[in-house]
Structures are given as C-alpha cells and as structure tokens.
C-alpha cells in the first residue's frame, strides 16, 4: 500500500512547548507520518522556541501590539507566516491567544487545539484550580477542532485521570500534561493516516461521525 505524503504541520505556541516537543519527537521517531514545517510563537521569550530549534524545526515569532488595530495586524502577519509554510494542519499547543472569528473560519477543519479539561466542562483558563475547587473526581484533556466559539469545537479525543484527595494544582496539571503528550500525537496520526476527517462541521473517524469524543482512560495508568 502506498504511504500518503507526510502531513505538514505548523505548530503555534506561547510558552514551554512540551506538547509541541512531544509531537516533534513523534514525527522524528517515525511514529507519526508528519513533519513540522514551522513553529510560531506569539512571545519572543517562549521557551518552546529553543526546544523546537534543538529538534531541527524552523521557528518564527509574531508579536501582537496593544489595541484593536494591532489585532488585525497580528492576525495578518500570523496568517502570512502560516500560509508561507503551506501546512495541511495547524496545531495550537499551549497557544494562549484568542483568535478572531474570521481567522478561525479561514482555517476551519484544518486547525486543532488541546485544552486541559474534559470539555465541555471547564472551558477557559485555570482549569486545574477550578477542577479542584469544584470538588471533581475526574479531570483530563481534550483535543478538538477549533471553531469560533472558544473551546467549543467538536472534541475528538479525551484523556481521563482521577483527581486525588491530596492533589495540588501543580500535581494535577502534571498528571494531565503527561496524558496530553500521548493523545495529541495520536490525533495527529489519525489525521496523517486519513482516518480522521472534518466534514459537515463535525469530526469523522473511520467513516463514522463522532457523536461524542473518544475517551482514553488513564485513571489506572498515570502514576
Ligand atoms: C497545556 O496544558 C495545554 O493543554 C494548555 O496549556 C498547556 C501548554 O503546555 N492549553 C490551554 O490552556 C489552551 N487554552 P505546553 O506549552 O508545555 O504544551
């Protein structure tokens, strides 16, 4: 059987970039039929930029100024940098900026994100703290298609972990992050294998519309 061409990825980050690194490593290890064409950060001090270069990726920085006009300029520059890299898929990996509806619509079906909660629960920021405050027994992460409404696009795959009575925010975040590094490359591999598709505003896996996300249970597995 002929192998499809590697999926070209552009990865957007704002900070540490550990999800980006996990994806890059999976590409380099041949676990994923994909290649990282470009890593873009919206902060010059994003630690992930050096990590990306260490693994051989091209990097770019697109900064956003203050005010509404600056958003237009930022998205124009960001879109130009993305398009010049000719990606098949745009991967938001800890990219902490809200994108305009028009920008998201332009890349609809070609942009995915990872969010540290079991969506639709706990959209937005500070998910680990809010999960602890909410007395939840379980938590996790979600990989989803990006649509204009924040953290509300069709969810593809989720990881689930237990919340432990002695958990601190940092301990819980670390346990969830370890699962992110597994599920994010996995979703990209499904796309690279053309098993996962965007169609009719929904995610389809192996020819069937995903009516609810696939959930991978790490409750016993994550130390
Ligand atoms: C990850 O936990 C990711 O799920 C989260 O930021 C962290 C980035 O870590 N993303 C969001 O909160 C998006 N709303 P990383 O830079 O080490 O990949």
Coordinates of C-alpha atoms and ligand atoms in Angstrom, one line a residue:
X1 CA 0.0 0.0 0.0
X2 CA 1.4 3.4 -0.9
X3 CA 2.1 5.7 2.0
X4 CA 0.4 9.1 1.9
X5 CA 2.7 12.2 1.9
X6 CA 3.7 13.4 5.4
X7 CA 1.3 15.8 6.9
X8 CA 2.8 19.3 7.1
X9 CA 2.3 20.8 10.5
X10 CA 2.5 24.4 11.7
X11 CA 2.5 24.5 15.5
X12 CA 1.6 27.6 17.4
X13 CA 2.9 28.0 21.0
X14 CA 3.0 30.7 23.7
X15 CA 5.3 29.1 26.3
X16 CA 7.1 26.0 27.3
X17 CA 6.0 23.9 24.3
X18 CA 6.0 20.5 25.8
X19 CA 3.1 19.3 23.7
X20 CA 5.0 20.7 20.6
X21 CA 8.1 18.8 21.7
X22 CA 6.1 15.6 22.1
X23 CA 4.6 16.0 18.6
X24 CA 8.0 16.8 17.1
X25 CA 9.6 13.8 18.8
X26 CA 6.8 11.5 17.5
X27 CA 7.5 12.8 13.9
X28 CA 11.2 12.3 14.3
X29 CA 10.7 8.8 15.7
X30 CA 8.6 7.9 12.7
X31 CA 5.6 7.2 14.9
X32 CA 3.7 9.9 13.0
X33 CA 3.7 10.4 9.3
X34 CA 4.1 14.1 9.6
X35 CA 6.7 16.8 9.7
X36 CA 6.9 20.1 11.5
X37 CA 7.2 22.8 8.8
X38 CA 7.2 25.7 11.3
X39 CA 6.8 26.6 14.9
X40 CA 5.4 30.0 15.6
X41 CA 5.3 31.8 19.0
X42 CA 3.4 34.9 19.9
X43 CA 6.1 35.7 22.6
X44 CA 9.8 36.3 21.9
X45 CA 10.6 34.6 25.3
X46 CA 8.6 31.4 24.7
X47 CA 10.9 28.7 25.9
X48 CA 9.5 26.3 23.3
X49 CA 11.2 28.2 20.5
X50 CA 14.7 27.0 21.6
X51 CA 13.3 23.5 22.2
X52 CA 11.8 23.5 18.6
X53 CA 15.1 24.5 17.1
X54 CA 17.0 21.9 19.1
X55 CA 14.8 19.3 17.4
X56 CA 15.5 20.9 14.0
X57 CA 12.4 22.9 13.4
X58 CA 12.2 26.3 11.7
X59 CA 10.8 28.9 14.1
X60 CA 9.2 32.3 13.8
X61 CA 7.8 34.9 16.2
X62 CA 4.8 37.0 15.6
X63 CA 4.1 39.6 18.3
X64 CA 0.9 41.4 19.0
X65 CA 0.7 45.0 19.9
X66 CA -2.0 46.6 22.0
X67 CA -5.4 47.7 20.8
X68 CA -7.9 46.5 18.2
X69 CA -5.9 47.7 15.2
X70 CA -2.9 45.7 16.5
X71 CA -5.1 42.5 16.4
X72 CA -5.7 43.0 12.7
X73 CA -2.0 43.4 12.0
X74 CA -1.1 40.4 14.3
X75 CA -3.6 38.1 12.5
X76 CA -2.4 39.3 9.1
X77 CA 1.2 38.6 10.0
X78 CA 0.3 35.3 11.6
X79 CA -1.8 34.2 8.6
X80 CA 1.0 35.1 6.2
X81 CA 3.6 33.1 8.3
X82 CA 1.3 30.1 8.5
X83 CA 0.4 30.2 4.8
X84 CA 4.0 30.6 3.7
X85 CA 4.7 27.2 5.4
X86 CA 1.9 25.5 3.4
X87 CA 0.5 23.5 6.2
X88 CA -2.0 20.7 6.0
X89 CA -2.8 21.2 9.7
X90 CA -2.4 24.0 12.2
X91 CA -1.8 22.7 15.7
X92 CA -2.4 25.0 18.7
X93 CA -0.2 23.7 21.5
X94 CA -0.5 26.0 24.5
X95 CA -1.2 29.0 22.3
X96 CA -2.8 31.4 24.7
X97 CA -4.3 33.9 22.4
X98 CA -7.9 34.1 21.3
X99 CA -8.2 34.3 17.6
X100 CA -10.9 36.3 15.7
X101 CA -13.9 34.5 14.2
X102 CA -12.8 35.4 10.7
X103 CA -9.3 34.0 11.3
X104 CA -10.7 30.7 12.7
X105 CA -13.3 30.4 9.9
X106 CA -10.5 30.7 7.4
X107 CA -8.7 27.6 8.8
X108 CA -11.9 25.7 9.8
X109 CA -11.3 22.0 9.7
X110 CA -7.6 22.5 9.5
X111 CA -6.9 23.7 13.0
X112 CA -6.9 21.7 16.2
X113 CA -6.2 22.5 19.8
X114 CA -5.6 20.8 23.1
X115 CA -7.3 22.0 26.2
X116 CA -6.7 20.9 29.8
X117 CA -10.2 19.8 30.8
X118 CA -12.9 17.3 29.9
X119 CA -14.7 19.6 27.6
X120 CA -17.4 20.9 27.6
X121 CA -16.5 21.2 31.3
X122 CA -14.1 24.0 32.3
X123 CA -13.5 26.0 29.2
X124 CA -11.1 28.9 29.5
X125 CA -8.2 29.4 31.9
X126 CA -7.1 28.0 35.3
X127 CA -8.8 24.7 34.6
X128 CA -6.8 22.6 37.2
X129 CA -7.5 25.1 40.0
X130 CA -11.2 25.3 39.1
X131 CA -11.5 21.5 38.9
X132 CA -10.0 21.2 42.4
X133 CA -12.3 23.9 43.8
X134 CA -15.2 22.2 42.1
X135 CA -14.5 19.0 44.0
X136 CA -14.5 17.0 40.8
X137 CA -13.4 13.3 41.0
X138 CA -12.1 13.2 37.4
X139 CA -10.3 15.5 35.0
X140 CA -8.3 15.3 31.8
X141 CA -7.6 16.9 28.5
X142 CA -9.4 17.3 25.2
X143 CA -8.2 17.5 21.6
X144 CA -10.7 19.4 19.5
X145 CA -11.2 21.1 16.2
X146 CA -11.1 24.9 16.6
X147 CA -14.3 26.8 15.8
X148 CA -15.1 30.4 16.5
X149 CA -16.6 29.8 19.9
X150 CA -13.8 29.4 22.4
X151 CA -13.1 25.8 23.4
X152 CA -16.4 24.7 21.9
X153 CA -15.4 22.9 18.7
X154 CA -16.1 19.2 18.1
X155 CA -14.0 17.1 20.6
X156 CA -12.1 14.2 19.0
X157 CA -10.2 12.5 21.9
X158 CA -10.0 13.0 25.6
X159 CA -7.8 11.6 28.3
X160 CA -9.3 11.0 31.7
X161 CA -7.5 10.9 35.1
X162 CA -8.7 10.7 38.7
X163 CA -8.4 13.7 40.9
X164 CA -6.8 12.6 44.2
X165 CA -7.7 14.0 47.6
X166 CA -4.1 15.2 48.2
X167 CA -3.8 16.8 44.7
X168 CA -2.3 20.2 44.4
X169 CA -2.9 22.3 41.3
X170 CA 0.7 21.6 40.1
X171 CA 0.4 17.8 40.7
X172 CA -2.9 17.6 38.9
X173 CA -1.6 19.7 36.0
X174 CA 1.5 17.5 35.6
X175 CA -0.6 14.3 35.6
X176 CA -2.9 15.7 32.9
X177 CA 0.0 17.1 30.9
X178 CA 1.6 13.6 30.7
X179 CA -1.6 12.4 29.1
X180 CA -1.7 15.3 26.7
X181 CA 1.7 14.2 25.3
X182 CA 0.1 10.9 24.4
X183 CA -3.3 11.9 23.0
X184 CA -2.2 14.9 20.9
X185 CA 0.3 13.0 18.7
X186 CA -2.3 10.2 18.5
X187 CA -5.0 12.5 17.0
X188 CA -2.4 13.9 14.5
X189 CA -1.5 10.3 13.5
X190 CA -5.2 9.7 12.7
X191 CA -5.2 12.7 10.5
X192 CA -2.0 11.7 8.8
X193 CA -3.5 8.2 8.2
X194 CA -6.6 10.0 6.8
X195 CA -8.7 8.1 9.4
X196 CA -9.9 11.4 10.9
X197 CA -11.7 14.0 8.8
X198 CA -13.6 17.2 9.2
X199 CA -16.9 17.1 7.4
X200 CA -20.2 18.9 7.8
X201 CA -19.0 20.8 10.9
X202 CA -18.1 17.5 12.7
X203 CA -15.2 15.1 13.3
X204 CA -15.4 11.8 11.5
X205 CA -13.3 8.8 12.4
X206 CA -13.0 5.7 10.2
X207 CA -16.0 7.0 8.2
X208 CA -18.4 7.5 11.1
X209 CA -19.4 10.8 12.6
X210 CA -18.1 11.2 16.2
X211 CA -21.3 11.9 18.2
X212 CA -19.2 12.1 21.3
X213 CA -15.5 12.1 21.9
X214 CA -13.4 9.0 22.2
X215 CA -12.2 8.8 25.8
X216 CA -8.9 7.2 26.8
X217 CA -8.9 6.2 30.4
X218 CA -5.6 6.9 32.2
X219 CA -7.1 6.5 35.7
X220 CA -5.1 3.4 36.5
X221 CA -2.1 4.1 34.2
X222 CA -0.8 7.6 35.2
X223 CA 1.5 7.4 38.3
Ligands
LIG1 C1 -1.1 22.6 28.1 O1 -1.5 22.0 29.3 C2 -2.3 22.9 27.2 O2 -3.3 22.0 27.4 C3 -2.7 24.2 27.8 O3 -1.5 24.9 28.0 C4 -0.5 24.0 28.4 C5 0.6 24.2 27.4 O4 1.7 23.5 27.8 N1 -3.5 24.9 26.8 C6 -4.5 25.8 27.2 O5 -4.8 26.0 28.3 C7 -5.2 26.4 26.0 N2 -6.4 27.0 26.4 P1 2.9 23.3 26.8 O6 3.3 24.7 26.3 O7 4.0 22.6 27.7 O8 2.5 22.4 25.7

